[in-house]
Short mmCIF file of C-alpha atoms in Angstrom, two decimals:
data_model
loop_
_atom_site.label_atom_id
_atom_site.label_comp_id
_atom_site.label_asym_id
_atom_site.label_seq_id
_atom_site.Cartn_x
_atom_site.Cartn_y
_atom_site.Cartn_z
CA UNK X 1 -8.79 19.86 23.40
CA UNK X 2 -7.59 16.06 22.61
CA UNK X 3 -5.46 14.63 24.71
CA UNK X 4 -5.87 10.82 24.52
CA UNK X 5 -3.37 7.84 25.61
CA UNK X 6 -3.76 4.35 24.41
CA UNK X 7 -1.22 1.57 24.76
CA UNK X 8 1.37 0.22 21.36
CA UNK X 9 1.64 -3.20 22.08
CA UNK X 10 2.74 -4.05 18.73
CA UNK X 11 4.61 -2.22 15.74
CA UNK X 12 6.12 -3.00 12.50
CA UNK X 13 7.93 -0.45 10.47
CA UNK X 14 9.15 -1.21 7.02
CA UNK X 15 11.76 1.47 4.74
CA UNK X 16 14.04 0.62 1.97
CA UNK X 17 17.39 -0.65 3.53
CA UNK X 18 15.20 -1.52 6.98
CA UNK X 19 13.22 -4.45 7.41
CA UNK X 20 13.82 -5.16 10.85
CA UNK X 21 14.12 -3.72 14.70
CA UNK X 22 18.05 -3.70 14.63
CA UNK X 23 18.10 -2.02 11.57
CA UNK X 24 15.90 0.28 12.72
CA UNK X 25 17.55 1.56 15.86
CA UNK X 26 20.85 1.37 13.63
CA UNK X 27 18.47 4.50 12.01
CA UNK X 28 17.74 6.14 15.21
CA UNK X 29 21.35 6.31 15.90
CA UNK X 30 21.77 7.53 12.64
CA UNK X 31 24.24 4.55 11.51
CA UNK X 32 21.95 3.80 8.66
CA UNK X 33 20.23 5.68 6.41
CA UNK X 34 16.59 4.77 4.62
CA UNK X 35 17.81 3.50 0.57
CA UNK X 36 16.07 5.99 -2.22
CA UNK X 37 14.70 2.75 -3.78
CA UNK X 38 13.46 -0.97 -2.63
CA UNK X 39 10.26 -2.77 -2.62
CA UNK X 40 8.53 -4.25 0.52
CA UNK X 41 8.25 -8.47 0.21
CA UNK X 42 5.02 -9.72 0.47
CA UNK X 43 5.64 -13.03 -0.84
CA UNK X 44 3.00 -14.54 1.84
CA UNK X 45 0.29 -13.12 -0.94
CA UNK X 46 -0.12 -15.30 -3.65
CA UNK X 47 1.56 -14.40 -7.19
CA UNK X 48 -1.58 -13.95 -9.02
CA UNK X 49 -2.92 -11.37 -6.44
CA UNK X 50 0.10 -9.21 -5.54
CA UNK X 51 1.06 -8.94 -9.16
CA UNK X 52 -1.31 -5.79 -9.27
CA UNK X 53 0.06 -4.32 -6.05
CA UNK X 54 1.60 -0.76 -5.97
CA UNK X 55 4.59 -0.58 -4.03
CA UNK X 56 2.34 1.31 -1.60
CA UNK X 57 0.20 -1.47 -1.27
CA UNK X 58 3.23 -3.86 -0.82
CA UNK X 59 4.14 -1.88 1.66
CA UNK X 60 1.27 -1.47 3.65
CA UNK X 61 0.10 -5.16 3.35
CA UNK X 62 3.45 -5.74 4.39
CA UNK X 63 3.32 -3.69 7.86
CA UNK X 64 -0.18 -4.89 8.64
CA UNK X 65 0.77 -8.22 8.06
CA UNK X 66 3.30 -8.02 10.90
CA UNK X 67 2.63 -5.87 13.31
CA UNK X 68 -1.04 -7.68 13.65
CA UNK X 69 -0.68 -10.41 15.80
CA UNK X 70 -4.32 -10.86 16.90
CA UNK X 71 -5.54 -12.43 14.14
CA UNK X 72 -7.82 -10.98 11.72
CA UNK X 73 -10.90 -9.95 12.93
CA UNK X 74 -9.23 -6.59 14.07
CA UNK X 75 -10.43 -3.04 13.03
CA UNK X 76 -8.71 -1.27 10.72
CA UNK X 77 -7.62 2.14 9.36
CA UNK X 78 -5.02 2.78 6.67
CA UNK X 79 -3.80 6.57 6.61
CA UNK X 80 -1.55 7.88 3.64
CA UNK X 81 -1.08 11.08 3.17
CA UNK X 82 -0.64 11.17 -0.74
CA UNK X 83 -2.36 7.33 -1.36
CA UNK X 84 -1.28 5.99 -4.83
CA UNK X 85 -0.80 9.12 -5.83
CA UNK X 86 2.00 7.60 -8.22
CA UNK X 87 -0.82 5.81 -9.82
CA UNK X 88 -3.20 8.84 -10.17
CA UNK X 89 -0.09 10.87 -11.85
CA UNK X 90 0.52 7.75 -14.24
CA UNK X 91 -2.53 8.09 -15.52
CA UNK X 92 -3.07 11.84 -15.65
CA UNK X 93 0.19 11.57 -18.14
CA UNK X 94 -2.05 8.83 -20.40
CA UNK X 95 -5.22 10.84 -20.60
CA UNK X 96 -2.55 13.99 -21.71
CA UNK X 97 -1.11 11.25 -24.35
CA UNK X 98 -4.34 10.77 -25.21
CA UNK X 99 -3.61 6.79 -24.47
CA UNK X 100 -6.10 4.29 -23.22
CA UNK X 101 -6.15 4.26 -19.47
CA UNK X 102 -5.29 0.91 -17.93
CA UNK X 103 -8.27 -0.80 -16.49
CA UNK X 104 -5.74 -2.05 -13.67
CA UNK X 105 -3.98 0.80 -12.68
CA UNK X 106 -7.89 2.72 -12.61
CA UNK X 107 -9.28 0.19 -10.39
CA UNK X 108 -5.78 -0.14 -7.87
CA UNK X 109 -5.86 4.03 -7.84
CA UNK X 110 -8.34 4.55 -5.30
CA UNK X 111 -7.33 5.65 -1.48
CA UNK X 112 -8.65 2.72 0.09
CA UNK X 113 -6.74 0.27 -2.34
CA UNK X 114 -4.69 -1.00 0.41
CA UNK X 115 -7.68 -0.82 3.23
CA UNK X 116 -9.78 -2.98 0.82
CA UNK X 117 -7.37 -5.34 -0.40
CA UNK X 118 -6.03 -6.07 3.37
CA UNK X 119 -9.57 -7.02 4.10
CA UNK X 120 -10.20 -9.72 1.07
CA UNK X 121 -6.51 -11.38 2.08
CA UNK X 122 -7.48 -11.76 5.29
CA UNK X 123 -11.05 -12.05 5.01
CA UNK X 124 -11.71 -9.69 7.61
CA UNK X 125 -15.18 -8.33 7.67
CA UNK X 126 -14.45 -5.65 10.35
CA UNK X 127 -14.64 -1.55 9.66
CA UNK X 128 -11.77 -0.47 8.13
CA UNK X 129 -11.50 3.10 7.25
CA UNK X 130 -9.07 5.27 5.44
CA UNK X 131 -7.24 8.41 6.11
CA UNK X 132 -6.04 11.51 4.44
CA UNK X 133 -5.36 14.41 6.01
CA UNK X 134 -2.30 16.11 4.93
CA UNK X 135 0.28 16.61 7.45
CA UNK X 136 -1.93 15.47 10.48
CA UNK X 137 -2.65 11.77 8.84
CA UNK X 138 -0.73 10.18 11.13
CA UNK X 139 -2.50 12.02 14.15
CA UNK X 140 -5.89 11.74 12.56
CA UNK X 141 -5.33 8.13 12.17
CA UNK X 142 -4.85 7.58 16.36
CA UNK X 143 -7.93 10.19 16.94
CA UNK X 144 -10.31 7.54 14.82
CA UNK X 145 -8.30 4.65 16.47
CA UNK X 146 -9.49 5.79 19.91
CA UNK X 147 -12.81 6.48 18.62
CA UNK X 148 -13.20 3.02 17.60
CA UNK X 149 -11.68 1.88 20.80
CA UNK X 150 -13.32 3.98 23.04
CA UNK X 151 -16.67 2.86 21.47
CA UNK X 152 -15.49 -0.69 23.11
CA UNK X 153 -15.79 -2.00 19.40
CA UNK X 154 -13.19 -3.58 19.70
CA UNK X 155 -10.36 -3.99 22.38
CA UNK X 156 -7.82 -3.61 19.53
CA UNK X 157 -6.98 -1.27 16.56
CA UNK X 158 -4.32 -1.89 13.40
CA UNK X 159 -3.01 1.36 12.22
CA UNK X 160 -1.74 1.30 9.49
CA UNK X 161 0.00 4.79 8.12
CA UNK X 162 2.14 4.34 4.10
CA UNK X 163 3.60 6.59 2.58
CA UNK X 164 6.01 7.42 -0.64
CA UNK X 165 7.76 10.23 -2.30
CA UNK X 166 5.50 12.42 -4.67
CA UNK X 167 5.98 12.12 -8.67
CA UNK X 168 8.78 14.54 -9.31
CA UNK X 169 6.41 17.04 -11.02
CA UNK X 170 5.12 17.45 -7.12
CA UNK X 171 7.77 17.89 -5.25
CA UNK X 172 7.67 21.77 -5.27
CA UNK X 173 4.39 21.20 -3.13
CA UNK X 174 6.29 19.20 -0.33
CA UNK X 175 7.31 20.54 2.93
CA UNK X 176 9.49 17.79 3.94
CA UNK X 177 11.87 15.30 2.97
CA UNK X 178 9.43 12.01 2.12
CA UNK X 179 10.96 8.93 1.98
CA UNK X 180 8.78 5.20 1.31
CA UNK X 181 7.93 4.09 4.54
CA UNK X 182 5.52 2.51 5.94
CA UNK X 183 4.30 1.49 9.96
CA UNK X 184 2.00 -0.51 11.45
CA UNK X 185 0.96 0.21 15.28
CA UNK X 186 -1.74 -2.34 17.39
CA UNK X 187 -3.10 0.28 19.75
CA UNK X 188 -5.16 -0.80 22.49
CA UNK X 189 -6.88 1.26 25.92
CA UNK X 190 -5.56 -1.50 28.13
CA UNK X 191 -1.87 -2.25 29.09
CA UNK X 192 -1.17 -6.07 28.02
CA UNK X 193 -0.81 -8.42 30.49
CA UNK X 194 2.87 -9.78 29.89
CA UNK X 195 4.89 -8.14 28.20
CA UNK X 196 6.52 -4.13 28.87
CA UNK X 197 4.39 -1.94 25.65
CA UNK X 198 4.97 1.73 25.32
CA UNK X 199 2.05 3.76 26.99
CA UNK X 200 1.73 6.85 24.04
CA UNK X 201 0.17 10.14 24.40
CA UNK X 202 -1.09 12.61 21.90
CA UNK X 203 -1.72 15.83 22.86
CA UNK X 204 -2.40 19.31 20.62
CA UNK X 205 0.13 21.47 22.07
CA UNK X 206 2.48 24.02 22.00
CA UNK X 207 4.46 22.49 24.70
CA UNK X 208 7.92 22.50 24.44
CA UNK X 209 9.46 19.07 23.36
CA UNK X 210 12.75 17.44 23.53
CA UNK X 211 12.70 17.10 19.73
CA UNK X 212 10.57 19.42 17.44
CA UNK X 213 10.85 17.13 14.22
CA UNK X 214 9.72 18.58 10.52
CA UNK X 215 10.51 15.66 8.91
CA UNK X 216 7.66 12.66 7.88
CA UNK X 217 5.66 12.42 11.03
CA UNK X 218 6.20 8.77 11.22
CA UNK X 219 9.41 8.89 11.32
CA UNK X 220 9.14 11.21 14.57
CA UNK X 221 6.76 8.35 16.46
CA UNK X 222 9.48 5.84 15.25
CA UNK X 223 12.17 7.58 16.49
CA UNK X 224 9.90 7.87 20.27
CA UNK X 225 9.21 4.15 19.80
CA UNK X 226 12.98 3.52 18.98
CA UNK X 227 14.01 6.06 22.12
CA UNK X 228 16.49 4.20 24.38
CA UNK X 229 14.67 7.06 27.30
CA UNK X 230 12.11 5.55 29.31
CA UNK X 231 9.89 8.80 28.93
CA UNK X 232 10.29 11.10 25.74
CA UNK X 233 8.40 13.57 24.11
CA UNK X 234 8.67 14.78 20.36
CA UNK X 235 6.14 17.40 18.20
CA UNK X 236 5.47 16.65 15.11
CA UNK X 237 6.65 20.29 13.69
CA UNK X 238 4.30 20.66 10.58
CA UNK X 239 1.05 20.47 13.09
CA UNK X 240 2.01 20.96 16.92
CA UNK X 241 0.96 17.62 17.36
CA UNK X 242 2.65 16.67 20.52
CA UNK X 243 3.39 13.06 21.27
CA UNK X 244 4.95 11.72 24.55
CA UNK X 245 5.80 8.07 25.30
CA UNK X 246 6.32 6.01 28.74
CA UNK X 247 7.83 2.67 28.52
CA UNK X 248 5.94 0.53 31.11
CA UNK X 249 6.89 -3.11 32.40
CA UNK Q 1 2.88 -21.54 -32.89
CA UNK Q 2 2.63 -18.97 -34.86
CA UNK Q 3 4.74 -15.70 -33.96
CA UNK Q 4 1.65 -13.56 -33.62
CA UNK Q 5 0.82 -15.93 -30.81
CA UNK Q 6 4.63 -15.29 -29.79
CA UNK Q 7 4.05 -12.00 -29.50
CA UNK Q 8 0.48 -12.21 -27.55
CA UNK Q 9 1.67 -14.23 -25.19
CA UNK Q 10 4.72 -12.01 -24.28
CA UNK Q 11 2.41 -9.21 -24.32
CA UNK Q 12 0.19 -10.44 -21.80
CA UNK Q 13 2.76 -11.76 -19.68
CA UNK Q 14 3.89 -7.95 -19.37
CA UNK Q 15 0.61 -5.89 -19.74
CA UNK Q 16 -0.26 -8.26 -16.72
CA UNK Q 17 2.53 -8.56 -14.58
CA UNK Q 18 2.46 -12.61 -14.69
CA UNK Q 19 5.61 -12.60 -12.48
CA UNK Q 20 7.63 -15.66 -12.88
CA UNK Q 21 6.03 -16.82 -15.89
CA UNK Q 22 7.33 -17.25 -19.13
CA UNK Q 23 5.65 -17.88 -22.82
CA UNK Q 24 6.27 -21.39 -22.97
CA UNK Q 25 4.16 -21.71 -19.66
CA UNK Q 26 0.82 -20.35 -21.73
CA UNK Q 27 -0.70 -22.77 -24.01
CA UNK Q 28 -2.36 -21.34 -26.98
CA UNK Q 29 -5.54 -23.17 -26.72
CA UNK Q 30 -5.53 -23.22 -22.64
CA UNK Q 31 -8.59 -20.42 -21.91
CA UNK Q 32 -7.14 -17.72 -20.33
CA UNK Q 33 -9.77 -17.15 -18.06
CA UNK Q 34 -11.56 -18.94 -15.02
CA UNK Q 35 -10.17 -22.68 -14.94
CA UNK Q 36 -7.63 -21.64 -17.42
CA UNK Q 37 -4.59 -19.33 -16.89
CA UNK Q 38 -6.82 -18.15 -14.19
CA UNK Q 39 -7.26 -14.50 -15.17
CA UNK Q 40 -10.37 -11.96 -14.24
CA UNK Q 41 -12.44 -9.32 -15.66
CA UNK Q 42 -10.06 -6.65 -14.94
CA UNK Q 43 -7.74 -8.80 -16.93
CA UNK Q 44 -10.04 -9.10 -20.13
CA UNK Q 45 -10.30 -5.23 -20.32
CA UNK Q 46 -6.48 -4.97 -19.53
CA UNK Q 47 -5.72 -7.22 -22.50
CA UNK Q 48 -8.28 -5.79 -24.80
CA UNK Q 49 -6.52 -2.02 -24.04
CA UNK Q 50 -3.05 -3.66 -24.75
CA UNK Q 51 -4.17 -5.17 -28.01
CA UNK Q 52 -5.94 -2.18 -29.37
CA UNK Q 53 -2.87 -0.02 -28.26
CA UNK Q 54 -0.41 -2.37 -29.80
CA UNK Q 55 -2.18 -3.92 -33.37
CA UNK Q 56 -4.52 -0.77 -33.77
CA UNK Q 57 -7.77 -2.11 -33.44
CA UNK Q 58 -11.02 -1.54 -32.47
CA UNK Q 59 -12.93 -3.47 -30.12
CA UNK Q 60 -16.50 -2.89 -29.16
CA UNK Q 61 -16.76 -3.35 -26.02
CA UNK Q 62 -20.55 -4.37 -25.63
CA UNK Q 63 -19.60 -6.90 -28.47
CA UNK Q 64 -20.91 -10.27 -27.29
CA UNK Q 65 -18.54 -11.94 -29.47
CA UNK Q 66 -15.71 -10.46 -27.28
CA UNK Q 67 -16.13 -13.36 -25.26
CA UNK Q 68 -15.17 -15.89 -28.15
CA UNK Q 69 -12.49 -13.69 -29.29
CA UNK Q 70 -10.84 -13.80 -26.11
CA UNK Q 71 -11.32 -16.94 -24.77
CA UNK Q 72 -7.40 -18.30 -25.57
CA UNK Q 73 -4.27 -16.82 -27.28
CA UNK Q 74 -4.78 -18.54 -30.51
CA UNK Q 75 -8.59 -17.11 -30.54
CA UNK Q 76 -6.80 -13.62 -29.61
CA UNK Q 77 -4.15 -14.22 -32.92
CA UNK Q 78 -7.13 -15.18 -35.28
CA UNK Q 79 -9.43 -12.20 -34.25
CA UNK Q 80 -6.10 -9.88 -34.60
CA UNK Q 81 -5.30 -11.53 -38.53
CA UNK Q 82 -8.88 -11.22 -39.59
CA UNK Q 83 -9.07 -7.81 -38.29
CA UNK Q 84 -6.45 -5.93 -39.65
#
């Protein structure tokens, strides 16, 4: 049975129409809504670099550019559930054209696209790994983090979990609404020193929860990280994933 | 300039996502690669898929001439005119 608890002493979430915390709980609340388009900013990436970047990869770079505040020597692991699937699809369409595949979009297509171009930016040489697992990637993502952190690796971990809608030809296949968003969480085993972090706990369960969610799984952490309630509890409702969350000063 | 060289240039510009750059910032003898315009290998076979697509021509792509070919955007035009 896991049940494991680590420490968020750090997160970054990024959604069309919300770039920052106020905007954010503004979403909680439900006073704001997440836009059907936008594209993340990464303008701290020079030109000639991020001009290959897939809004996925924006988006991620973006959210592990912020919410890592450590430096970057940090481990890393970058779930998605779909990757750049968009991507994939494009060139699925070419090879049905019968068109030359672009060289570019082949090489940016891969899962770990965003994993591997995170590390040459930052020229971090640490493990990174990256995550698919359907509708438990974001829980899969926290089960390697505490691996990694339990191994005493490393006293920190970047999560890093991105995410966009399917190609329209997919959407039949989707349980959920999916919106582009993507989250960035530095987990850690020990509480930090100075400032209040939210203690999280993941738990498979069929406990009963204040909020069963069937909606993108990181938008049910968000909403626990967002809570206004000290202690809260929400299940992710495509896996019985149970996650509770204890605001500690 | 010639407006094959027109064209190139605006073709590359989009094939590669140059954001913020325009035609008149690519001179037709600068190379494009290395020192140059500063593009990469993934460039060169991005370019060579654009041209083939767009002018209908072959490239062999263990050719070692490629690398003369493609070395700036008026080597590009002159390979293009004395191939088609």
């Amino acid at each position: 049975m896991v049940d494991i608890s680590f420490y968020i002493e750090h997160w970054f979430a990024w959604a069309p129409g919300l770039n920052s915390l106020p905007e954010w709980k503004e979403w909680a609340m439900g006073s704001r809504e997440i836009l059907p388009e936008g594209q993340a900013d990464v303008k701290f990436v020079p030109p000639m670099q991020r001009r290959r970047f897939s809004r996925l990869t924006k988006m991620s770079l973006l959210a592990a550019n912020q919410a890592n505040t450590v430096g970057d020597n940090v481990i890393t692991i970058f779930g998605s559930r779909h990757g750049e699937f968009h991507r994939t699809s494009q060139l699925l369409e070419s090879l049905i054209e019968q068109e030359p595949l672009s060289p570019t979009a082949f090489s940016m297509s891969v899962h770990n696209t965003a994993s591997g171009l995170y590390s040459i930016l930052t020229g971090n040489k640490q493990p990174s790994t990256s995550i698919a697992a359907g509708v438990q990637t974001l829980e899969q993502c926290f089960i390697e983090a505490y691996g990694w952190l339990k191994s005493e690796e490393s006293d920190r971990v970047l999560v890093v979990i991105a995410d966009e809608p399917v190609p329209g030809n997919y959407e039949q296949f989707i349980d959920y609404q999916e919106y582009s968003v993507a989250a960035a969480f530095l987990v850690s085993l020990n509480k930090p020193n100075d400032e209040p972090a939210r203690k999280a706990n993941l738990k498979l369960t069929s406990c009963s929860a204040t909020l069963k969610c069937s909606e993108m799984p990181v938008l049910s952490l968000l909403r626990l990280m967002l809570s206004e309630n000290d202690d809260c509890q929400v299940i992710n409702g495509n896996s019985n994933w149970c996650w509770k969350s204890e605001l500690q000063n | 300039m010639s407006q094959l060289e027109q064209e190139l240039k605006v073709l590359i510009i989009d094939t590669l996502e140059l954001e913020d750059m325009t035609s008149e910032d690519i001179d037709s003898n600068e190379p494009l690669f290395a020192d140059g315009l500063g593009l990469d290998s993934i460039d060169a076979l991005e370019i060579g898929v654009a041209i083939q697509k767009k002018f209908q021509i072959k490239l062999d792509a263990n050719s070692e001439d490629n690398k003369k070919h493609f070395q700036s955007i008026s080597s590009i035009a002159k390979f293009i005119e004395s191939n088609q």
